[in-house]
Amino acid sequence: MSQAGRPTIADVAKRAGVSKGLVSFALNDRPGVAPDTRDRILAIASEMGWTPSIRARSLSVGRAFACGLVIGRSPDVIAADPFFPSLIAGLEDVFSISGQVLVMAVATPGRQEAETYRGLALDRRVDGVILTDLRADDPRIELVESLGLVAVTLGVPAAPSPFSSVSVDDGAGIRLAVEHLVALGHRAIAHVAGPETMLHGTRRRAAFDDAIRRAGVGGRVVATDFSAAEGARATQELLDAAMPPTAIVYSNDPMAVAGLGVAQRRGLSVPRDLSITGFDDTEIGRHVHPALTTVTTDARGWGALAARTLLDAIDGQPPRHLSLPDPTLTIRSSTSTPPAAAVATHEGE
């Protein structure tokens, strides 16, 4: 037995009375081992608690057995946004069974982010990466390709990409939220959007603009960085306007919860005076008062599918582009009909 107490191939070979080479062949299911001998070796290895060494496997097949996730956002934003823990849980659902290690890093978009990818590619520390928060003309796609890494993008890039993608129609959820509010009678609806530099932020904003235009109602957009603090600031800006909206569609739940707090501190009743919708259906939104009407997505399922797609790409399968089911709208108690006086005011504009 090794000094660390972990059985090695040599220990298994000694117990089985065969060579280390034969044990290696049997454990890796390679030809040249009689079936009864293979079964005996596998039984002994199981009895001894032998498990494969990731380092040894890496050396033998030239792979790192690790995948990277570099998140280009502020650590404060990541810590406050439940989307990322759910996404990571989905990745781990797959990687933990396949023997992969998830290597995660947080980096400032730009030079630091590029250096992080270069560091992961150095000496093949990872076999592939998941690219999140796609941007217009995203430089990471060309960078990752030049580094010889395999990748999967969360979302479809705006520019040509050699990589597989796993996407969801963000716009469908925003359209559902606007249609719900219009059906309730709202005629002045605002959107607290994400950063204009992120594709999913701009796509959600475009969906909002389109839904407002189709409904023939008034709309206004305030861009943020997706943080709760920015959600609160945007809400204050909207409510300070001479003609404040009667409903606000937020681009994530943390901003919607922050907006709910701002409205209530100002003495407004949600949803009597102001209706609010979120995005992602996080757990906290179900327990605030009133419970949050929100766009429901499956971040954990997205992570699991992205992980499986990345492993397929690492194994040499050609690029493919997969779509998750469209989001749905979960209606709770943060939305209702607008105040009659407000409707009359906006219709008289």
Tab-separated table of N, CA and C in Angstrom, residues 35 44 98 126 152 223 231 242 266 271-272 330:
chain	number	residue	atom	x	y	z
A	35	PRO	N	-11.112	-12.873	-20.065
A	35	PRO	CA	-12.282	-12.373	-19.334
A	35	PRO	C	-12.282	-12.728	-17.852
A	44	ILE	N	-10.743	-7.426	-7.291
A	44	ILE	CA	-9.711	-7.108	-6.283
A	44	ILE	C	-9.538	-5.599	-6.155
A	98	SER	N	-18.288	12.348	-14.641
A	98	SER	CA	-17.357	12.013	-15.724
A	98	SER	C	-15.897	12.110	-15.310
A	126	VAL	N	-6.506	22.930	-18.761
A	126	VAL	CA	-7.896	22.542	-19.010
A	126	VAL	C	-8.001	22.029	-20.443
A	152	VAL	N	-17.554	25.826	-25.516
A	152	VAL	CA	-18.993	25.874	-25.750
A	152	VAL	C	-19.454	27.245	-25.292
A	223	ALA	N	-30.445	51.168	-18.510
A	223	ALA	CA	-29.416	50.122	-18.520
A	223	ALA	C	-28.705	50.047	-17.174
A	231	GLY	N	-30.059	47.986	-9.889
A	231	GLY	CA	-31.502	47.834	-10.010
A	231	GLY	C	-32.239	48.832	-9.138
A	242	ALA	N	-41.384	62.557	-14.081
A	242	ALA	CA	-42.639	63.308	-13.992
A	242	ALA	C	-43.838	62.395	-14.237
A	266	ARG	N	-40.667	53.987	-0.439
A	266	ARG	CA	-41.272	55.253	-0.865
A	266	ARG	C	-42.764	55.301	-0.555
A	271	PRO	N	-48.698	45.101	-5.601
A	271	PRO	CA	-48.797	45.648	-6.959
A	271	PRO	C	-49.861	46.741	-7.138
A	272	ARG	N	-50.478	47.233	-6.061
A	272	ARG	CA	-51.574	48.192	-6.223
A	272	ARG	C	-51.109	49.446	-6.964
A	330	THR	N	-43.987	32.809	-14.706
A	330	THR	CA	-44.651	32.358	-13.490
A	330	THR	C	-45.317	33.568	-12.829
